[in-house]
PDB file of C-alpha atoms in Angstrom:
ATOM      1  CA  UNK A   1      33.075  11.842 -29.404  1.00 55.00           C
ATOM      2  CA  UNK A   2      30.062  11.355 -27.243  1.00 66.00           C
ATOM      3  CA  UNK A   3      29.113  14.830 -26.336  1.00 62.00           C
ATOM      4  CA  UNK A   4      26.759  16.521 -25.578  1.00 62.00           C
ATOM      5  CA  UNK A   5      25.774  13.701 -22.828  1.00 62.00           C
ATOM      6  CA  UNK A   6      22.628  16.023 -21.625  1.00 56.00           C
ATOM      7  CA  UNK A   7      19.959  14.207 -24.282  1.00 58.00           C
ATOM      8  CA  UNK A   8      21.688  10.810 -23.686  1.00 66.00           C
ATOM      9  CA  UNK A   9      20.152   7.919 -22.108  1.00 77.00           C
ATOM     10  CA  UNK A  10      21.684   8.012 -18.464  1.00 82.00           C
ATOM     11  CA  UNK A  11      22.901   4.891 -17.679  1.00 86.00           C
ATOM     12  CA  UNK A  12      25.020   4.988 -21.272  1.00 86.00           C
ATOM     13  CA  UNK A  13      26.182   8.505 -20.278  1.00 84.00           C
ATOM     14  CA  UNK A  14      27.273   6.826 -16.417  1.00 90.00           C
ATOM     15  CA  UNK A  15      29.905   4.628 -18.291  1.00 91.00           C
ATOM     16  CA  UNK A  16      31.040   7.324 -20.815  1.00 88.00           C
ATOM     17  CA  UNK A  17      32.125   9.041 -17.862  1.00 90.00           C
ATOM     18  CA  UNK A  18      33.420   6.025 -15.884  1.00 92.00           C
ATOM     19  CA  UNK A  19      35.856   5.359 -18.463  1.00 90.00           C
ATOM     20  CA  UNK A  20      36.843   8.849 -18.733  1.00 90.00           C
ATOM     21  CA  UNK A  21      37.598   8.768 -15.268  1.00 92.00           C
ATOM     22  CA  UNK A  22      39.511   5.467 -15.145  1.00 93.00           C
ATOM     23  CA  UNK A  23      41.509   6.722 -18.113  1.00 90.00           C
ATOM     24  CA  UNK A  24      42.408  10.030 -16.634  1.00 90.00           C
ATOM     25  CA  UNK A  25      43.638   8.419 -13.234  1.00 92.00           C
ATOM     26  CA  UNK A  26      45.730   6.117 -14.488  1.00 91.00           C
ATOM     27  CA  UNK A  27      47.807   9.023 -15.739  1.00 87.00           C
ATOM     28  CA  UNK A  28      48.644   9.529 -12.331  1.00 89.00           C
ATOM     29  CA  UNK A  29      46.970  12.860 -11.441  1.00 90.00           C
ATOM     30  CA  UNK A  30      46.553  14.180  -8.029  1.00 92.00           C
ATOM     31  CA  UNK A  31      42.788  15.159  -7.997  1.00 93.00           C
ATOM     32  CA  UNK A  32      40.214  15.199 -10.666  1.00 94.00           C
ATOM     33  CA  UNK A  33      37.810  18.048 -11.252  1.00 94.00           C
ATOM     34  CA  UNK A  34      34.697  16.836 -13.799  1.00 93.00           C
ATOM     35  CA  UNK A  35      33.918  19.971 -14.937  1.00 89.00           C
ATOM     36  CA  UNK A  36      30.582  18.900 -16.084  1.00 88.00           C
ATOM     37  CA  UNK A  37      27.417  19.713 -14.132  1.00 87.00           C
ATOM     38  CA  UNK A  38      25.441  16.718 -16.109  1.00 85.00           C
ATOM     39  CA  UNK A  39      28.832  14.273 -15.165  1.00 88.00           C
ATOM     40  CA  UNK A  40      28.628  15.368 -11.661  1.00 90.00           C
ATOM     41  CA  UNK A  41      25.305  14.844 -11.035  1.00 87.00           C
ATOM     42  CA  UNK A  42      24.966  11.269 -12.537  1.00 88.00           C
ATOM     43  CA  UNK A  43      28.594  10.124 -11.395  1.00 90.00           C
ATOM     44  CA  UNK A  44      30.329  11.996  -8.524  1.00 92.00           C
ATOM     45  CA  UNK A  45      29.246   9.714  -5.388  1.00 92.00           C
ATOM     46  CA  UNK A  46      30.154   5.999  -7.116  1.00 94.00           C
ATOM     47  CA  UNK A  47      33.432   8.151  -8.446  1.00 95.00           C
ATOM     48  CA  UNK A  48      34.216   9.153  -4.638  1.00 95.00           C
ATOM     49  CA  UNK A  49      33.990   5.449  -3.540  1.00 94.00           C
ATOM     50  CA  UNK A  50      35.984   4.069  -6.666  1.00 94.00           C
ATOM     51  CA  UNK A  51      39.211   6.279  -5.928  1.00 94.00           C
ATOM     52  CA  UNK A  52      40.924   7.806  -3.278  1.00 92.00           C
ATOM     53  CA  UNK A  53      41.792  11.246  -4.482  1.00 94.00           C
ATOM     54  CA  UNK A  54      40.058  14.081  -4.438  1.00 95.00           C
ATOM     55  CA  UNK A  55      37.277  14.437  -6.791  1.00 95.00           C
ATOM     56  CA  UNK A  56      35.586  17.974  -7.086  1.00 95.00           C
ATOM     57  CA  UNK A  57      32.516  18.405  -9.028  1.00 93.00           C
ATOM     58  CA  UNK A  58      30.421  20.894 -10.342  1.00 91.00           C
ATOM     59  CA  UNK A  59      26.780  22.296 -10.127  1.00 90.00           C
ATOM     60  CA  UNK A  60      24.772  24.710 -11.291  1.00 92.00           C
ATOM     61  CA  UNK A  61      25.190  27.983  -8.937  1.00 94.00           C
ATOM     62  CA  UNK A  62      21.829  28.047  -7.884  1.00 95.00           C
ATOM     63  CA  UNK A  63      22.462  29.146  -4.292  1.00 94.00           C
ATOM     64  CA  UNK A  64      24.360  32.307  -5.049  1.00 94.00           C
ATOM     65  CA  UNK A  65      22.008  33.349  -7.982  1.00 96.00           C
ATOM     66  CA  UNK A  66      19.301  33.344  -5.262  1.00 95.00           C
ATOM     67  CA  UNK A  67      21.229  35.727  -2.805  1.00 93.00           C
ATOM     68  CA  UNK A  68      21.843  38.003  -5.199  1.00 94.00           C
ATOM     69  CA  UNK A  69      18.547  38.126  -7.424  1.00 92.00           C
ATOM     70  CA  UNK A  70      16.857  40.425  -5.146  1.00 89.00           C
ATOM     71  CA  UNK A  71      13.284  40.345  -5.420  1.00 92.00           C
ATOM     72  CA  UNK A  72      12.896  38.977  -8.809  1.00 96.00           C
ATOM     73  CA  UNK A  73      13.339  35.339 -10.368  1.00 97.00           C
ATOM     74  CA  UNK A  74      16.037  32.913 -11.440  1.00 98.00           C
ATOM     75  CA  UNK A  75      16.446  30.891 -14.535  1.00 98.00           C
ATOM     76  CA  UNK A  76      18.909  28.428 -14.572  1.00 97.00           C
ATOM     77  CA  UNK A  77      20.157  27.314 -17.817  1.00 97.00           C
ATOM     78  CA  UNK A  78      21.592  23.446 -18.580  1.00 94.00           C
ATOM     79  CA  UNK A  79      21.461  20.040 -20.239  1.00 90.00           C
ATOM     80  CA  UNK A  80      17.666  18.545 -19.981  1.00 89.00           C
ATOM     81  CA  UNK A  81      19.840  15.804 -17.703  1.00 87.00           C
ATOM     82  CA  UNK A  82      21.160  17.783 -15.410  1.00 89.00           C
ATOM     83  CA  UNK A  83      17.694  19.430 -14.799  1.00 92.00           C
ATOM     84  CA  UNK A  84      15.886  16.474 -14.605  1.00 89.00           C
ATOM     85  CA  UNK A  85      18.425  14.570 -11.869  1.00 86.00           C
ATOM     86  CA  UNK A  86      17.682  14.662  -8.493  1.00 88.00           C
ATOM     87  CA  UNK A  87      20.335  16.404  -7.818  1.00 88.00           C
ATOM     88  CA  UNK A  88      19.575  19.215  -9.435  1.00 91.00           C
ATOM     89  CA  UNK A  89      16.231  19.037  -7.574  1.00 93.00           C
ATOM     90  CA  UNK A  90      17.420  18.808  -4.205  1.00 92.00           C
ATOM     91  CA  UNK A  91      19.787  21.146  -4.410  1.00 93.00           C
ATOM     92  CA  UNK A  92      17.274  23.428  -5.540  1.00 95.00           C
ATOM     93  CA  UNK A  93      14.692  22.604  -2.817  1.00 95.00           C
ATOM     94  CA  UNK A  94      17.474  23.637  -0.405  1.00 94.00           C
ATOM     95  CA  UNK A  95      17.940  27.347  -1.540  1.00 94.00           C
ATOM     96  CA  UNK A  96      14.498  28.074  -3.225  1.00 95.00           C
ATOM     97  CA  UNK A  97      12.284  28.417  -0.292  1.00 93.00           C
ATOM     98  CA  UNK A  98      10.372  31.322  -1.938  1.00 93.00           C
ATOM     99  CA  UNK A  99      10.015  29.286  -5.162  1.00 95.00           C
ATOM    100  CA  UNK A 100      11.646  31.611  -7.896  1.00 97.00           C
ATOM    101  CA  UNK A 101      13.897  29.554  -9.825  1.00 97.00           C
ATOM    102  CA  UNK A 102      12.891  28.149 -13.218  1.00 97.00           C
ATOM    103  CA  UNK A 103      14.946  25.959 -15.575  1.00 96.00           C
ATOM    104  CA  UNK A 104      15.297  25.650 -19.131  1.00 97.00           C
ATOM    105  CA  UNK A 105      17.252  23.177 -21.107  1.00 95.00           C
ATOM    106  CA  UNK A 106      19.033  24.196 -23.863  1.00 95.00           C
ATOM    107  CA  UNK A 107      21.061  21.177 -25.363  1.00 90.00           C
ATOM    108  CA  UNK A 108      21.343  22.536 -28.992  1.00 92.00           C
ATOM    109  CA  UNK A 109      24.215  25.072 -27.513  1.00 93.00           C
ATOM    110  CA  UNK A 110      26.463  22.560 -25.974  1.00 89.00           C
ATOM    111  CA  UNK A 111      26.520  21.123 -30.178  1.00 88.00           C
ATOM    112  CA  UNK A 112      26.976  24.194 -31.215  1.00 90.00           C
ATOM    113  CA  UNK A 113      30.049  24.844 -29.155  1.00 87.00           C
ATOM    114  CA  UNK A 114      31.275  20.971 -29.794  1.00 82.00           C
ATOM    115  CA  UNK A 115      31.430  22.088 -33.158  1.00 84.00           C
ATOM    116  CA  UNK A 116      32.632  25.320 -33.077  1.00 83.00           C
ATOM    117  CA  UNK A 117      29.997  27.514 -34.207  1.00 89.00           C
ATOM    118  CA  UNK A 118      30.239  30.697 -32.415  1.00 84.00           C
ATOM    119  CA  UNK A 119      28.667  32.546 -35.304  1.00 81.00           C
ATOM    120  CA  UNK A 120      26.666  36.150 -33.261  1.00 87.00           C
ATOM    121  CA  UNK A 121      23.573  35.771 -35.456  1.00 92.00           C
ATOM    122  CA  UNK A 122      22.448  32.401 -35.376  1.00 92.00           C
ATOM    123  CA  UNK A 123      23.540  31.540 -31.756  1.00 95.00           C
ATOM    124  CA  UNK A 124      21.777  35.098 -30.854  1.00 96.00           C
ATOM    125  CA  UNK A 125      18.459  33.453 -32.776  1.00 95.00           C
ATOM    126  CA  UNK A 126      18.482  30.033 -30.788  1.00 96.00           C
ATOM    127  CA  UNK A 127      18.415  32.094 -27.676  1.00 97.00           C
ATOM    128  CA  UNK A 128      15.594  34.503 -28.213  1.00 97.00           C
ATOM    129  CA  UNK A 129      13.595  31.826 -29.452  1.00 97.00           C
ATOM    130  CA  UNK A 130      14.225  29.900 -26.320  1.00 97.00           C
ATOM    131  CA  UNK A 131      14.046  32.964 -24.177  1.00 97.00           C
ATOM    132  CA  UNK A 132      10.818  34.107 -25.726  1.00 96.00           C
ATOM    133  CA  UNK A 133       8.578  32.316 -23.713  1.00 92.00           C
ATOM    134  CA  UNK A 134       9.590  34.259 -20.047  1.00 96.00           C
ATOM    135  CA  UNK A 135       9.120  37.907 -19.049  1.00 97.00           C
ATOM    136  CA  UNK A 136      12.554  39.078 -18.737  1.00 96.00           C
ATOM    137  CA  UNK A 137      11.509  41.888 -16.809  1.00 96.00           C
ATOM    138  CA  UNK A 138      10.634  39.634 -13.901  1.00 97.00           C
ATOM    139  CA  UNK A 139      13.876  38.152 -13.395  1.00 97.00           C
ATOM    140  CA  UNK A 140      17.157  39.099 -12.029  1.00 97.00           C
ATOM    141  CA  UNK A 141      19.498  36.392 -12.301  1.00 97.00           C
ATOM    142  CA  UNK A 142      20.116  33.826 -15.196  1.00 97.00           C
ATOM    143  CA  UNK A 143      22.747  30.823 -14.449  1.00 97.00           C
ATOM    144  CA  UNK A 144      24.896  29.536 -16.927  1.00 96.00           C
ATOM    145  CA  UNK A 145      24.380  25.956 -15.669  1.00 94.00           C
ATOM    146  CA  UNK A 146      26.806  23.834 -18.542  1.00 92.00           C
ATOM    147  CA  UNK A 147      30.202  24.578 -18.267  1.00 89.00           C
ATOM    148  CA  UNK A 148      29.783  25.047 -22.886  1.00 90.00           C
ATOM    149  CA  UNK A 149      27.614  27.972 -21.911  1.00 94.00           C
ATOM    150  CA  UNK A 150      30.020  29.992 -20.932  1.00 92.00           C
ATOM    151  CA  UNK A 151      31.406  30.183 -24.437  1.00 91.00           C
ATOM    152  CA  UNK A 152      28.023  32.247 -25.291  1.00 95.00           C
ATOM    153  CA  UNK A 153      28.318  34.882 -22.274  1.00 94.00           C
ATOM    154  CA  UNK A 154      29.075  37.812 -24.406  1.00 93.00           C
ATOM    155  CA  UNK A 155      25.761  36.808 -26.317  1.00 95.00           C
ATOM    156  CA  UNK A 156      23.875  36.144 -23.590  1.00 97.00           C
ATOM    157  CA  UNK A 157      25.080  39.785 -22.374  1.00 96.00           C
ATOM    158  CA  UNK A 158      23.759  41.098 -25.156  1.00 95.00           C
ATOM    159  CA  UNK A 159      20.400  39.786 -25.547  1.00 96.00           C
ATOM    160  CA  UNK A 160      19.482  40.387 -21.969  1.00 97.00           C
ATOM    161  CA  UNK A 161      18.370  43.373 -20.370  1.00 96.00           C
ATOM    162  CA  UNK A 162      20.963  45.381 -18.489  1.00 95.00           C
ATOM    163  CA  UNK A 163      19.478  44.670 -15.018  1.00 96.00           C
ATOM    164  CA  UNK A 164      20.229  40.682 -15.493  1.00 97.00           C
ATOM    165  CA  UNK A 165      23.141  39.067 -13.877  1.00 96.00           C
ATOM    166  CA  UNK A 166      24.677  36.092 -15.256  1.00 97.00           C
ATOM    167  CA  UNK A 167      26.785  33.713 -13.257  1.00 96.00           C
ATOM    168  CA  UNK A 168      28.623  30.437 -13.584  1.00 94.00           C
ATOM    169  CA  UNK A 169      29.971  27.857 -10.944  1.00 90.00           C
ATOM    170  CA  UNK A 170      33.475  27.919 -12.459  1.00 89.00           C
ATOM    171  CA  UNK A 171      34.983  30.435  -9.765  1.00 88.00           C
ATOM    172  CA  UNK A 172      33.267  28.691  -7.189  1.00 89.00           C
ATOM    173  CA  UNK A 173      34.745  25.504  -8.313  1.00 91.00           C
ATOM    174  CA  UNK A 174      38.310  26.566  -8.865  1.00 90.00           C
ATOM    175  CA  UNK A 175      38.227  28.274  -5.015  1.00 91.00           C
ATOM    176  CA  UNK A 176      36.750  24.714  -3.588  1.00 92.00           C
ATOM    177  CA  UNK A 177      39.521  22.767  -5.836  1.00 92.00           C
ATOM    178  CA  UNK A 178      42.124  25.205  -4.588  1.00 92.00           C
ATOM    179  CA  UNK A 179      40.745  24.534  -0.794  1.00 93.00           C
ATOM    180  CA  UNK A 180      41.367  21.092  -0.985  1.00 93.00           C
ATOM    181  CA  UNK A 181      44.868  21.068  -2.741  1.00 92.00           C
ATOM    182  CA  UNK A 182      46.012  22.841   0.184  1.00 92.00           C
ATOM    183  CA  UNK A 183      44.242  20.668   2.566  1.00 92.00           C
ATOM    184  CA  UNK A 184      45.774  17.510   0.646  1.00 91.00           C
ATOM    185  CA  UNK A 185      49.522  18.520   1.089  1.00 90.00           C
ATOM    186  CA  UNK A 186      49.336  18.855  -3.288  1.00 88.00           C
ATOM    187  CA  UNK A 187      51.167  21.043  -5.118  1.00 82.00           C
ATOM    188  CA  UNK A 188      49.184  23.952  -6.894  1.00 79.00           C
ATOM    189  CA  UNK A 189      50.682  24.609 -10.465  1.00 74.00           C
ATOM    190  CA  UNK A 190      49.019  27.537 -11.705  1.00 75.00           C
ATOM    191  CA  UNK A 191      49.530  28.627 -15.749  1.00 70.00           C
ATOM    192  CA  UNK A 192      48.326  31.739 -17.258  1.00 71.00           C
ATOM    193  CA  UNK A 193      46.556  31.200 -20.568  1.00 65.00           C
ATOM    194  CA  UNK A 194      49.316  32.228 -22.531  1.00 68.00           C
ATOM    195  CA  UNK A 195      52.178  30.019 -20.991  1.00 69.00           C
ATOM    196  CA  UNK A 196      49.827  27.207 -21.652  1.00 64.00           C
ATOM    197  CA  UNK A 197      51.412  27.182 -24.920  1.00 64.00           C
ATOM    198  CA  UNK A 198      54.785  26.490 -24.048  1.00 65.00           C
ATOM    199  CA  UNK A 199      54.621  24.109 -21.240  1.00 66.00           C
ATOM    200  CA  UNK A 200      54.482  20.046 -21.103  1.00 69.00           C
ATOM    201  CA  UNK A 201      50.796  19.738 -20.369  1.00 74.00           C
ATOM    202  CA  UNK A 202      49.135  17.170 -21.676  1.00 76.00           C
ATOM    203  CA  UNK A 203      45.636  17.545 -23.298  1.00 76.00           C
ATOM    204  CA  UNK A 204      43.593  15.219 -24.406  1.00 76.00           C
ATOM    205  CA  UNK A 205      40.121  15.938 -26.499  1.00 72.00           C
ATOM    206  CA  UNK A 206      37.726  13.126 -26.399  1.00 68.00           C
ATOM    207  CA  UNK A 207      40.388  10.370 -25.398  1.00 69.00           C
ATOM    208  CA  UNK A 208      43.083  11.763 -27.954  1.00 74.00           C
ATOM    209  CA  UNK A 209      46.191  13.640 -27.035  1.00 75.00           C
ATOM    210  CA  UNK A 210      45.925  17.156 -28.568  1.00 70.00           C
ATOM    211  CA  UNK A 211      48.301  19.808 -29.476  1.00 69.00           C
ATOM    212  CA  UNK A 212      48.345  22.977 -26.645  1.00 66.00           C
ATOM    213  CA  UNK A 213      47.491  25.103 -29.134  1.00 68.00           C
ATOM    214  CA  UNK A 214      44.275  23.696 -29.583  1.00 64.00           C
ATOM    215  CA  UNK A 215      43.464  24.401 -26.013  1.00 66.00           C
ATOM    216  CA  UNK A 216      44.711  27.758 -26.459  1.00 65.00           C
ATOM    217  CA  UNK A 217      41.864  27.960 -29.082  1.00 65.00           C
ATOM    218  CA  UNK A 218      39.550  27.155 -26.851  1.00 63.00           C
ATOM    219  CA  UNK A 219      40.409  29.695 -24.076  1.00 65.00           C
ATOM    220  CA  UNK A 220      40.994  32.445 -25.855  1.00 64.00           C
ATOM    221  CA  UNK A 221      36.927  32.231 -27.103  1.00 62.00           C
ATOM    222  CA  UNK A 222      36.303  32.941 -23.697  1.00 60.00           C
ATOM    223  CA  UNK A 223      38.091  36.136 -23.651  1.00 56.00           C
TER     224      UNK A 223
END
């Protein structure tokens, strides 16, 4: 209900999250991932001193992107938040010695995936419009730097020249959450995207419980 957070004003978006947070731990979870490179950069650290389980964030995977771009450039694509926190920046200034990586916010995509619209033509139109403006031919690596980008891979795939790799922190994040599980003593429940459907999970969309199936929805876009 108050997506997308990356045009918001960022104190407002600090205490969407901080209830998000308090509301989620007093389920009684283990650890809390905020999947959200634009939540983790405004909210991780005061999160870390609030509770006392693990918290794992997310950022954009800028540091792998430049290992394996070769000698040609980065974009990185996210919320105009996220690229404009100092996160973003220092984490950038720490991998980027050879200045190569540009950015380029693209906030109409995470509403287009908050309301469903995963319709080829106009998604594929928003992109080469936004696109337009580099020389794809001098880059080698785009990152998918909002975790509602990844909806629009197959897209991305195919408006991009062949030589283009496009990458996501999500595996990096689940390996790092899966790290310090182990390290914690907590137990690792793992589901495959089809017994999702038939177990007691509990989901909930914008502070209201949803229905499994609903997730299921959602994850089998991504296929």
């Amino acid at each position: 209900r108050h997506v997308p957070y990356g045009i918001k004003e960022k104190n407002l978006v600090k205490r969407y999250i901080d209830d998000a947070a308090d509301f989620i731990i007093e389920q009684g979870v283990d650890a809390l991932v905020i999947a959200c490179n634009t939540a983790t950069s405004i909210a991780i650290q005061d999160l870390r001193k609030t509770y006392d389980i693990p918290i794992i964030g997310m950022e954009p995977a800028v540091k792998p992107a430049v290992e394996i771009c070769g000698d040609k450039r980065v974009i990185v694509l996210a919320t105009p938040l996220t690229l404009n926190e100092d996160k973003f920046e220092d984490l950038v200034s720490k991998v980027d010695s050879d200045h190569i990586v540009d950015s380029l916010p693209l906030p109409e995509l995470v509403n287009y995936a908050e309301r469903f619209q995963f319709d080829d033509k106009e998604i594929t139109k928003y992109l080469k419009k936004n696109l337009s403006k580099y020389d794809l031919d001098q880059y080698g690596t785009i990152v998918l730097g909002c975790t509602h980008f990844v909806y629009y891979k197959k897209i991305f795939r195919n408006i991009l020249p062949g030589h283009i790799d496009i990458i996501d922190g999500n595996l990096g994040t689940i390996r790092h959450l899966k790290n310090v599980l182990k390290l914690n003593n907590i137990p690792n429940k793992q589901y495959s995207k089809e017994e999702i459907k038939d177990k007691n999970i509990s989901f909930y969309l914008s502070g209201k419980k949803k229905d499994n199936n609903i997730i299921y929805k959602y994850l089998s876009i991504l296929n």
